[in-house]
Coordinates of N, CA and C in Angstrom, one line a residue:
M1 N -34.8 -18.5 -13.1 CA -34.3 -17.6 -14.2 C -35.3 -17.1 -15.2
Q2 N -36.2 -18.1 -15.5 CA -37.2 -17.8 -16.5 C -38.2 -16.7 -16.0
K3 N -38.5 -16.8 -14.7 CA -39.4 -15.8 -14.0 C -38.8 -14.4 -14.1
K4 N -37.5 -14.3 -13.8 CA -36.8 -13.0 -13.8 C -36.8 -12.5 -15.2
D5 N -36.5 -13.4 -16.2 CA -36.6 -12.9 -17.6 C -37.9 -12.4 -18.0
Y6 N -39.0 -13.0 -17.4 CA -40.3 -12.6 -17.7 C -40.5 -11.1 -17.2
Y7 N -40.1 -10.8 -16.0 CA -40.3 -9.5 -15.4 C -39.4 -8.5 -16.2
K8 N -38.3 -8.8 -16.6 CA -37.5 -7.9 -17.4 C -38.2 -7.5 -18.7
E9 N -38.7 -8.6 -19.3 CA -39.4 -8.4 -20.6 C -40.7 -7.6 -20.3
R10 N -41.4 -7.9 -19.2 CA -42.6 -7.1 -18.8 C -42.3 -5.7 -18.6
I11 N -41.3 -5.3 -17.9 CA -40.9 -3.9 -17.7 C -40.6 -3.2 -19.0
N12 N -39.9 -3.9 -19.9 CA -39.6 -3.3 -21.2 C -40.9 -3.0 -22.0
K13 N -41.9 -3.9 -21.9 CA -43.2 -3.6 -22.6 C -43.9 -2.5 -21.9
I14 N -43.9 -2.4 -20.6 CA -44.5 -1.3 -19.9 C -43.9 0.0 -20.2
N15 N -42.5 0.0 -20.2 CA -41.8 1.3 -20.6 C -42.1 1.7 -22.0
L16 N -42.3 0.7 -22.9 CA -42.6 1.1 -24.3 C -44.0 1.8 -24.4
C17 N -44.9 1.2 -23.6 CA -46.3 1.9 -23.5 C -46.2 3.3 -22.9
I18 N -45.3 3.5 -21.9 CA -45.2 4.8 -21.3 C -44.5 5.8 -22.4
D19 N -43.5 5.3 -23.1 CA -42.9 6.1 -24.2 C -43.9 6.5 -25.2
Q20 N -44.9 5.6 -25.5 CA -45.9 5.9 -26.5 C -47.1 6.6 -25.9
K21 N -47.0 7.0 -24.6 CA -48.1 7.7 -23.8 C -49.4 6.9 -23.7
K22 N -49.2 5.5 -23.7 CA -50.3 4.6 -23.5 C -50.4 4.3 -22.0
Y23 N -50.7 5.3 -21.2 CA -50.6 5.2 -19.8 C -51.6 4.2 -19.2
K24 N -52.8 4.2 -19.8 CA -53.9 3.3 -19.3 C -53.5 1.8 -19.5
E25 N -53.0 1.5 -20.7 CA -52.5 0.2 -21.0 C -51.4 -0.2 -20.1
A26 N -50.4 0.7 -19.9 CA -49.3 0.4 -19.0 C -49.8 0.1 -17.5
L27 N -50.8 0.9 -17.1 CA -51.3 0.7 -15.7 C -52.0 -0.6 -15.6
E28 N -52.7 -1.0 -16.6 CA -53.4 -2.3 -16.6 C -52.4 -3.5 -16.5
M29 N -51.3 -3.3 -17.2 CA -50.2 -4.3 -17.1 C -49.6 -4.4 -15.7
V30 N -49.3 -3.2 -15.2 CA -48.7 -3.2 -13.8 C -49.7 -3.7 -12.8
S31 N -50.9 -3.4 -12.9 CA -52.0 -3.9 -11.9 C -52.1 -5.4 -12.0
E32 N -52.0 -5.9 -13.2 CA -52.0 -7.4 -13.3 C -50.9 -8.1 -12.6
D33 N -49.7 -7.5 -12.8 CA -48.5 -8.1 -12.2 C -48.5 -7.9 -10.6
I34 N -48.9 -6.7 -10.2 CA -49.0 -6.5 -8.7 C -49.9 -7.5 -8.0
S35 N -51.0 -7.8 -8.7 CA -52.0 -8.7 -8.1 C -51.7 -10.2 -8.2
S36 N -50.5 -10.5 -8.8 CA -50.1 -11.9 -8.9 C -49.7 -12.4 -7.5
P37 N -49.7 -13.7 -7.2 CA -49.4 -14.2 -5.9 C -48.0 -13.9 -5.4
Y38 N -47.1 -13.8 -6.4 CA -45.6 -13.7 -6.0 C -44.9 -12.8 -7.1
I39 N -44.2 -11.8 -6.6 CA -43.3 -11.0 -7.4 C -41.9 -11.0 -6.7
P40 N -40.8 -11.3 -7.4 CA -39.5 -11.2 -6.8 C -39.3 -9.8 -6.1
S41 N -38.7 -9.9 -5.0 CA -38.5 -8.6 -4.2 C -37.8 -7.5 -4.9
E42 N -36.9 -7.9 -5.8 CA -36.1 -6.9 -6.5 C -37.0 -6.1 -7.6
Y43 N -38.2 -6.7 -7.9 CA -39.1 -6.1 -8.8 C -40.3 -5.4 -8.2
L44 N -40.6 -5.9 -7.0 CA -41.9 -5.4 -6.3 C -41.9 -3.9 -6.1
E45 N -40.8 -3.4 -5.6 CA -40.8 -1.9 -5.3 C -40.9 -1.1 -6.6
H46 N -40.2 -1.6 -7.7 CA -40.3 -0.9 -8.9 C -41.7 -0.9 -9.5
F47 N -42.4 -2.1 -9.4 CA -43.8 -2.1 -9.9 C -44.7 -1.2 -9.0
E48 N -44.5 -1.1 -7.7 CA -45.3 -0.3 -6.9 C -45.1 1.2 -7.2
T49 N -43.8 1.6 -7.5 CA -43.5 2.9 -7.9 C -44.2 3.3 -9.3
L50 N -44.1 2.3 -10.2 CA -44.7 2.4 -11.5 C -46.2 2.6 -11.4
Y51 N -46.8 1.8 -10.5 CA -48.3 1.9 -10.3 C -48.7 3.3 -9.8
S52 N -48.0 3.8 -8.8 CA -48.3 5.1 -8.3 C -48.2 6.2 -9.3
S53 N -47.1 6.2 -10.1 CA -46.9 7.2 -11.1 C -47.9 7.1 -12.3
L54 N -48.2 5.9 -12.7 CA -49.2 5.7 -13.8 C -50.6 6.0 -13.4
Y55 N -50.9 5.6 -12.1 CA -52.3 5.9 -11.6 C -52.5 7.4 -11.7
Q56 N -51.5 8.2 -11.3 CA -51.6 9.7 -11.3 C -51.8 10.2 -12.8
K57 N -51.0 9.6 -13.7 CA -51.0 10.1 -15.1 C -52.4 9.8 -15.7
V58 N -52.9 8.5 -15.4 CA -54.2 8.2 -15.9 C -55.3 9.0 -15.4
N59 N -55.2 9.4 -14.1 CA -56.2 10.2 -13.4 C -56.2 11.6 -14.1
I60 N -55.0 12.1 -14.4 CA -54.9 13.4 -15.0 C -55.5 13.4 -16.4
E61 N -55.2 12.3 -17.1 CA -55.7 12.1 -18.5 C -57.3 12.1 -18.5
N62 N -57.8 11.3 -17.5 CA -59.3 11.3 -17.4 C -59.9 12.6 -17.1
I63 N -59.3 13.4 -16.3 CA -59.7 14.8 -16.0 C -59.7 15.6 -17.2
Q64 N -58.6 15.5 -17.9 CA -58.4 16.3 -19.2 C -59.5 16.0 -20.2
N65 N -59.7 14.7 -20.4 CA -60.7 14.2 -21.4 C -62.1 14.7 -21.0
K66 N -62.4 14.7 -19.7 CA -63.7 15.0 -19.2 C -64.0 16.5 -19.2
Y67 N -62.9 17.3 -18.8 CA -63.2 18.7 -18.5 C -62.5 19.7 -19.5
N68 N -61.8 19.2 -20.5 CA -61.0 20.1 -21.3 C -61.9 21.1 -22.1
K69 N -63.1 20.8 -22.5 CA -63.9 21.6 -23.3 C -64.8 22.6 -22.5
M70 N -64.7 22.5 -21.2 CA -65.6 23.3 -20.4 C -65.1 24.7 -20.3
S71 N -66.0 25.7 -20.1 CA -65.6 27.1 -19.9 C -65.0 27.2 -18.5
K72 N -64.5 28.4 -18.2 CA -63.9 28.6 -16.9 C -64.9 28.4 -15.7
I73 N -66.0 29.0 -15.9 CA -67.0 28.9 -14.8 C -67.6 27.5 -14.6
E74 N -67.8 26.8 -15.8 CA -68.3 25.4 -15.7 C -67.2 24.5 -15.0
L75 N -66.0 24.7 -15.4 CA -64.9 23.8 -14.8 C -64.8 24.1 -13.3
L76 N -64.8 25.4 -12.9 CA -64.7 25.7 -11.5 C -65.8 25.2 -10.7
T77 N -67.0 25.2 -11.2 CA -68.2 24.7 -10.4 C -68.2 23.2 -10.4
Q78 N -67.4 22.5 -11.3 CA -67.2 21.1 -11.2 C -66.2 20.8 -10.1
A79 N -65.3 21.7 -9.9 CA -64.3 21.5 -8.8 C -64.9 21.8 -7.5
Y80 N -65.8 22.8 -7.4 CA -66.5 23.1 -6.2 C -67.9 23.5 -6.4
D81 N -68.8 22.7 -5.8 CA -70.3 22.9 -6.1 C -71.0 23.6 -5.0
G82 N -70.2 24.3 -4.1 CA -70.8 25.0 -3.0 C -70.7 24.2 -1.7
R83 N -70.5 22.9 -1.8 CA -70.4 22.1 -0.6 C -69.1 21.2 -0.6
N84 N -68.9 20.6 -1.8 CA -67.8 19.6 -1.9 C -66.7 20.2 -2.8
L85 N -65.5 19.8 -2.5 CA -64.3 20.3 -3.3 C -63.6 19.1 -3.8
N86 N -63.3 19.1 -5.1 CA -62.5 18.1 -5.8 C -61.2 18.8 -6.1
V87 N -60.2 18.5 -5.3 CA -58.9 19.2 -5.4 C -58.2 18.9 -6.8
N88 N -58.4 17.7 -7.3 CA -57.8 17.3 -8.6 C -58.3 18.2 -9.7
V89 N -59.7 18.4 -9.7 CA -60.3 19.2 -10.7 C -59.9 20.7 -10.5
L90 N -59.8 21.1 -9.3 CA -59.4 22.5 -9.0 C -57.9 22.7 -9.5
S91 N -57.1 21.8 -9.3 CA -55.7 21.9 -9.8 C -55.6 22.0 -11.3
F92 N -56.5 21.2 -12.0 CA -56.6 21.3 -13.4 C -57.1 22.7 -13.9
F93 N -58.1 23.1 -13.2 CA -58.7 24.5 -13.5 C -57.6 25.5 -13.4
L94 N -56.9 25.5 -12.3 CA -55.9 26.6 -12.0 C -54.7 26.5 -13.0
A95 N -54.3 25.2 -13.4 CA -53.3 25.1 -14.4 C -53.7 25.6 -15.7
K96 N -55.0 25.4 -16.1 CA -55.5 25.8 -17.4 C -55.9 27.3 -17.5
Y97 N -56.5 27.8 -16.4 CA -57.1 29.2 -16.5 C -56.5 30.1 -15.4
G98 N -55.4 29.7 -14.8 CA -54.9 30.5 -13.7 C -54.6 32.0 -14.1
K99 N -54.2 32.2 -15.3 CA -53.8 33.5 -15.8 C -55.0 34.3 -16.3
E100 N -56.1 33.7 -16.3 CA -57.3 34.4 -16.9 C -58.5 34.5 -15.9
L101 N -58.2 34.5 -14.6 CA -59.2 34.6 -13.6 C -59.8 36.0 -13.5
E102 N -61.2 36.0 -13.3 CA -61.9 37.3 -13.1 C -62.5 37.3 -11.7
Q103 N -63.1 38.4 -11.4 CA -63.6 38.6 -10.0 C -64.5 37.5 -9.5
V104 N -65.3 37.0 -10.4 CA -66.3 35.9 -10.0 C -65.5 34.6 -9.6
H105 N -64.4 34.4 -10.3 CA -63.7 33.2 -10.0 C -63.0 33.3 -8.7
F106 N -62.4 34.5 -8.4 CA -61.8 34.7 -7.1 C -62.8 34.6 -6.0
F107 N -64.1 35.0 -6.2 CA -65.1 35.0 -5.2 C -65.4 33.5 -4.9
I108 N -65.5 32.6 -5.9 CA -65.8 31.2 -5.7 C -64.7 30.5 -5.0
I109 N -63.4 30.9 -5.4 CA -62.3 30.3 -4.7 C -62.2 30.6 -3.2
E110 N -62.6 31.9 -3.0 CA -62.6 32.3 -1.6 C -63.7 31.6 -0.8
E111 N -64.8 31.3 -1.4 CA -65.8 30.5 -0.8 C -65.3 29.2 -0.3
I112 N -64.4 28.6 -1.1 CA -63.7 27.3 -0.7 C -63.0 27.5 0.7
F113 N -62.2 28.5 0.7 CA -61.4 28.8 1.9 C -62.2 29.2 3.1
M114 N -63.4 29.7 2.9 CA -64.3 30.1 4.0 C -65.3 29.0 4.4
N115 N -65.3 27.9 3.7 CA -66.3 26.9 3.9 C -65.9 26.1 5.2
P116 N -66.8 26.1 6.2 CA -66.5 25.5 7.5 C -66.6 23.9 7.4
N117 N -67.1 23.4 6.3 CA -67.3 22.0 6.2 C -66.2 21.3 5.4
I118 N -65.2 22.1 4.9 CA -64.0 21.6 4.2 C -62.9 21.6 5.2
S119 N -62.2 20.5 5.5 CA -61.2 20.5 6.5 C -60.0 21.4 6.2
N120 N -59.3 21.8 7.3 CA -58.2 22.7 7.2 C -57.1 22.1 6.2
D121 N -56.8 20.8 6.3 CA -55.7 20.3 5.5 C -56.1 20.3 4.0
V122 N -57.3 20.1 3.7 CA -57.7 20.2 2.3 C -57.7 21.6 1.8
K123 N -58.1 22.6 2.6 CA -58.1 24.0 2.2 C -56.7 24.5 2.0
I124 N -55.8 24.0 2.9 CA -54.4 24.4 2.8 C -53.8 23.9 1.5
F125 N -54.1 22.6 1.2 CA -53.6 22.0 0.0 C -54.1 22.8 -1.2
A126 N -55.4 23.2 -1.2 CA -56.0 24.0 -2.3 C -55.2 25.3 -2.4
L127 N -54.9 25.9 -1.3 CA -54.1 27.2 -1.3 C -52.8 27.0 -1.9
T128 N -52.1 25.8 -1.7 CA -50.8 25.6 -2.3 C -51.0 25.5 -3.8
Q129 N -52.1 24.9 -4.3 CA -52.4 24.8 -5.7 C -52.6 26.2 -6.4
V130 N -53.2 27.1 -5.6 CA -53.4 28.5 -6.1 C -52.0 29.1 -6.3
K131 N -51.1 28.9 -5.3 CA -49.8 29.5 -5.3 C -49.0 28.9 -6.4
A132 N -49.1 27.6 -6.7 CA -48.4 26.9 -7.7 C -48.8 27.5 -9.1
A133 N -50.0 28.0 -9.2 CA -50.4 28.6 -10.5 C -50.0 30.1 -10.6
E134 N -49.2 30.5 -9.6 CA -48.6 31.8 -9.6 C -49.6 32.9 -9.6
I135 N -50.7 32.7 -8.8 CA -51.8 33.7 -8.6 C -51.5 34.4 -7.3
D136 N -51.3 35.7 -7.5 CA -51.0 36.6 -6.3 C -52.3 37.3 -5.9
H137 N -52.8 36.8 -4.8 CA -54.1 37.3 -4.4 C -54.3 37.2 -2.8
D138 N -55.0 38.1 -2.2 CA -55.4 38.0 -0.8 C -56.7 37.3 -0.7
F139 N -56.8 36.2 0.1 CA -58.0 35.5 0.3 C -58.4 35.5 1.8
S140 N -59.7 35.6 2.1 CA -60.1 35.3 3.5 C -60.1 33.8 3.7
F141 N -59.7 33.4 4.9 CA -59.6 31.9 5.2 C -60.2 31.7 6.6
F142 N -61.1 30.7 6.6 CA -61.7 30.3 7.9 C -61.1 29.0 8.4
N143 N -60.4 29.1 9.6 CA -59.9 28.0 10.3 C -61.0 27.2 11.0
N144 N -61.3 26.1 10.6 CA -62.4 25.3 11.2 C -62.2 24.9 12.6
L145 N -60.9 24.8 13.0 CA -60.5 24.2 14.3 C -60.4 25.3 15.4
T146 N -59.9 26.5 15.0 CA -59.8 27.5 16.0 C -61.0 28.5 15.8
N147 N -61.8 28.3 14.8 CA -63.0 29.2 14.5 C -62.5 30.7 14.3
E148 N -61.4 30.8 13.7 CA -60.8 32.2 13.4 C -60.8 32.4 11.9
K149 N -61.1 33.7 11.6 CA -61.0 34.1 10.2 C -59.8 35.1 10.0
F150 N -59.1 34.9 8.9 CA -57.9 35.8 8.7 C -57.7 35.9 7.2
V151 N -56.8 36.8 6.8 CA -56.5 37.0 5.4 C -55.1 36.4 5.1
V152 N -55.0 35.6 4.0 CA -53.7 35.0 3.7 C -53.4 35.4 2.2
N153 N -52.2 35.8 2.0 CA -51.7 36.0 0.6 C -51.2 34.8 0.0
T154 N -51.6 34.4 -1.2 CA -51.2 33.2 -1.8 C -49.7 33.1 -2.1
M155 N -49.0 34.2 -2.2 CA -47.6 34.1 -2.5 C -46.7 34.3 -1.3
S156 N -47.3 34.3 -0.1 CA -46.6 34.3 1.2 C -46.0 32.9 1.5
N157 N -45.1 32.8 2.5 CA -44.6 31.5 2.8 C -45.4 30.9 3.9
F158 N -46.7 30.5 3.5 CA -47.6 29.9 4.5 C -47.4 28.4 4.6
E159 N -46.7 27.8 3.7 CA -46.6 26.3 3.7 C -45.8 25.8 4.9
F160 N -46.2 24.6 5.3 CA -45.5 24.0 6.4 C -44.0 24.0 6.3
E161 N -43.5 23.6 5.1 CA -42.1 23.4 4.8 C -41.4 24.8 4.7
E162 N -42.1 25.9 4.5 CA -41.5 27.2 4.4 C -41.6 28.1 5.6
D163 N -42.4 27.7 6.6 CA -42.5 28.5 7.8 C -41.3 28.4 8.7
S164 N -40.6 29.5 8.9 CA -39.3 29.5 9.6 C -39.5 28.9 11.0
K165 N -40.6 29.2 11.7 CA -40.8 28.7 13.0 C -40.8 27.2 13.0
Y166 N -41.6 26.6 12.1 CA -41.7 25.1 12.1 C -40.4 24.5 11.6
K167 N -39.6 25.2 10.8 CA -38.3 24.7 10.4 C -37.4 24.6 11.6
R168 N -37.4 25.6 12.4 CA -36.6 25.6 13.6 C -37.0 24.4 14.5
I169 N -38.3 24.3 14.7 CA -38.8 23.2 15.6 C -38.4 21.8 15.0
L170 N -38.6 21.6 13.7 CA -38.2 20.3 13.1 C -36.7 20.0 13.2
N171 N -35.9 21.0 13.1 CA -34.5 20.8 13.2 C -34.1 20.4 14.6
K172 N -34.7 21.0 15.6 CA -34.4 20.6 17.0 C -35.0 19.2 17.3
L173 N -36.1 18.9 16.8 CA -36.7 17.6 17.0 C -35.9 16.5 16.3
E174 N -35.3 16.8 15.1 CA -34.5 15.8 14.4 C -33.3 15.5 15.3
N175 N -32.7 16.6 15.9 CA -31.6 16.4 16.8 C -32.0 15.5 18.1
N176 N -33.2 15.7 18.5 CA -33.7 15.0 19.7 C -33.8 13.5 19.4
F177 N -34.0 13.1 18.1 CA -34.2 11.7 17.8 C -33.1 11.2 16.9
L178 N -31.9 11.7 17.1 CA -30.7 11.2 16.4 C -30.4 9.8 16.7
K179 N -30.7 9.4 18.0 CA -30.4 8.0 18.4 C -31.5 7.0 18.0
T180 N -32.7 7.6 17.7 CA -33.9 6.8 17.2 C -34.5 7.5 16.0
P181 N -33.8 7.5 14.9 CA -34.3 8.3 13.7 C -35.6 7.8 13.2
S182 N -36.0 6.6 13.5 CA -37.2 6.0 12.9 C -38.4 6.7 13.6
L183 N -38.2 7.4 14.7 CA -39.3 8.1 15.4 C -39.5 9.5 14.9
Y184 N -38.5 10.0 14.2 CA -38.6 11.4 13.8 C -39.8 11.7 12.9
P185 N -40.1 10.8 11.9 CA -41.3 11.0 11.1 C -42.6 11.2 11.9
L186 N -42.7 10.5 13.0 CA -43.9 10.7 13.8 C -43.9 12.1 14.5
A187 N -42.7 12.5 14.9 CA -42.6 13.8 15.5 C -42.9 14.9 14.5
K188 N -42.5 14.7 13.2 CA -42.8 15.6 12.2 C -44.3 15.7 11.9
H189 N -44.9 14.5 11.9 CA -46.4 14.4 11.7 C -47.1 15.1 12.8
I190 N -46.7 15.0 14.0 CA -47.4 15.7 15.1 C -47.3 17.2 14.9
I191 N -46.1 17.7 14.5 CA -45.9 19.1 14.3 C -46.7 19.6 13.1
Q192 N -46.8 18.8 12.1 CA -47.7 19.2 11.0 C -49.1 19.3 11.4
M193 N -49.6 18.4 12.3 CA -50.9 18.5 12.8 C -51.1 19.8 13.5
C194 N -50.1 20.2 14.3 CA -50.2 21.5 15.0 C -50.3 22.6 14.0
Y195 N -49.5 22.5 13.0 CA -49.5 23.6 11.9 C -50.9 23.7 11.3
E196 N -51.5 22.6 11.0 CA -52.9 22.6 10.4 C -53.9 23.1 11.4
Y197 N -53.7 22.7 12.7 CA -54.7 23.1 13.7 C -54.7 24.6 13.9
Y198 N -53.5 25.1 14.0 CA -53.3 26.5 14.4 C -53.1 27.4 13.1
F199 N -53.4 26.9 11.9 CA -53.1 27.6 10.7 C -53.7 29.1 10.8
G200 N -52.8 30.0 10.6 CA -53.2 31.4 10.6 C -53.4 32.0 12.0
S201 N -53.1 31.2 13.1 CA -53.2 31.6 14.5 C -51.9 31.4 15.2
E202 N -51.8 32.0 16.4 CA -50.7 31.8 17.2 C -50.9 30.5 18.0
I203 N -49.8 29.7 18.0 CA -49.8 28.4 18.8 C -49.9 28.8 20.3
N204 N -50.6 27.9 21.0 CA -50.7 28.1 22.5 C -49.4 27.8 23.2
Y205 N -48.4 27.2 22.5 CA -47.2 26.8 23.1 C -46.0 27.5 22.5
S206 N -45.0 27.8 23.4 CA -43.7 28.3 22.8 C -43.0 27.2 22.0
E207 N -42.0 27.6 21.2 CA -41.3 26.6 20.4 C -40.7 25.6 21.4
K208 N -40.1 26.0 22.5 CA -39.5 25.0 23.4 C -40.5 24.1 24.0
E209 N -41.7 24.6 24.4 CA -42.7 23.8 24.9 C -43.2 22.7 23.9
L210 N -43.3 23.2 22.7 CA -43.8 22.3 21.6 C -42.8 21.2 21.3
I211 N -41.5 21.5 21.3 CA -40.5 20.5 21.1 C -40.4 19.5 22.3
D212 N -40.5 20.1 23.5 CA -40.4 19.2 24.7 C -41.6 18.3 24.8
K213 N -42.8 18.9 24.6 CA -44.0 18.1 24.7 C -44.1 17.0 23.6
T214 N -43.7 17.3 22.4 CA -43.7 16.3 21.3 C -42.7 15.2 21.6
T215 N -41.5 15.6 22.1 CA -40.5 14.6 22.4 C -41.0 13.7 23.5
N216 N -41.5 14.3 24.6 CA -42.0 13.5 25.7 C -43.2 12.6 25.4
Y217 N -44.1 13.1 24.5 CA -45.2 12.4 24.1 C -44.8 11.1 23.4
I218 N -43.9 11.2 22.4 CA -43.4 10.1 21.7 C -42.6 9.1 22.6
N219 N -41.8 9.6 23.4 CA -41.0 8.7 24.3 C -41.9 8.0 25.3
C220 N -42.9 8.7 25.8 CA -43.9 8.0 26.7 C -44.7 6.9 26.0
F221 N -45.1 7.2 24.8 CA -45.8 6.3 24.0 C -45.0 5.0 23.8
F222 N -43.8 5.1 23.3 CA -43.0 3.9 23.0 C -42.4 3.3 24.2
E223 N -42.4 4.0 25.3 CA -41.9 3.4 26.6 C -43.1 2.9 27.4
D224 N -44.3 3.0 26.9 CA -45.5 2.6 27.5 C -45.7 3.2 28.9
R225 N -45.4 4.5 29.0 CA -45.6 5.3 30.2 C -46.9 6.1 30.0
E226 N -47.5 6.5 31.2 CA -48.7 7.4 31.1 C -48.3 8.8 30.6
Q227 N -49.2 9.3 29.7 CA -48.9 10.6 29.2 C -49.0 11.7 30.3
P228 N -48.0 12.5 30.5 CA -48.0 13.6 31.5 C -48.9 14.8 31.2
D229 N -49.2 15.0 29.9 CA -49.9 16.2 29.6 C -51.1 15.8 28.7
K230 N -52.2 15.6 29.3 CA -53.4 15.1 28.6 C -53.9 16.2 27.7
E231 N -53.8 17.5 28.0 CA -54.3 18.6 27.2 C -53.5 18.6 25.9
F232 N -52.2 18.4 25.9 CA -51.4 18.4 24.7 C -51.8 17.2 23.8
V233 N -52.0 16.0 24.4 CA -52.4 14.8 23.6 C -53.7 15.0 23.0
D234 N -54.7 15.6 23.7 CA -56.0 15.9 23.1 C -55.9 16.8 22.0

């Protein structure tokens, strides 16, 4: 009973820090508790959720403290130095200066999308951040995996969750795994990998083929059968 009273009191102290916007202090308290040898199961999930939320808040605070006084161009070059992209800093830049972008800023942002050394998933995430800032602009985009260049409008429905084709595919896959719903997240992950691979391009498979091959791949894997389609697996 004493232990449970301790955790209730601890959560109250953490919540007080959060109310006072003392996120770093609250994160330190949560980290200390999570690293203890034992936490009652009814509190563990709550502490893990708190940790994730506070870690993000502290990270945003650190970015704000470090970059708040920089000019637009200074901040953008901190986000992207011509080789590496820091998506957290880019998100901060877009949130702060999204309504004040000039041609030079659009040019640098397009460089990000055209960089063959930045992975597709990171570039797509960066594109979603531009859209979140309500910036309506056409950017050239280089798909590293298909080696294709195309133009994408930031306000189009390019996101995985918004693409009508992938919505249809996921709905049918969800029906295929009604009896084994724990396997559906894997099916969704495979389809998202296809989306990232073929981003901006036509998929080599019809919707039916993609649904059938994904279902077959997962069933073969969990039934320990040989994969019938090596090309799809690769």
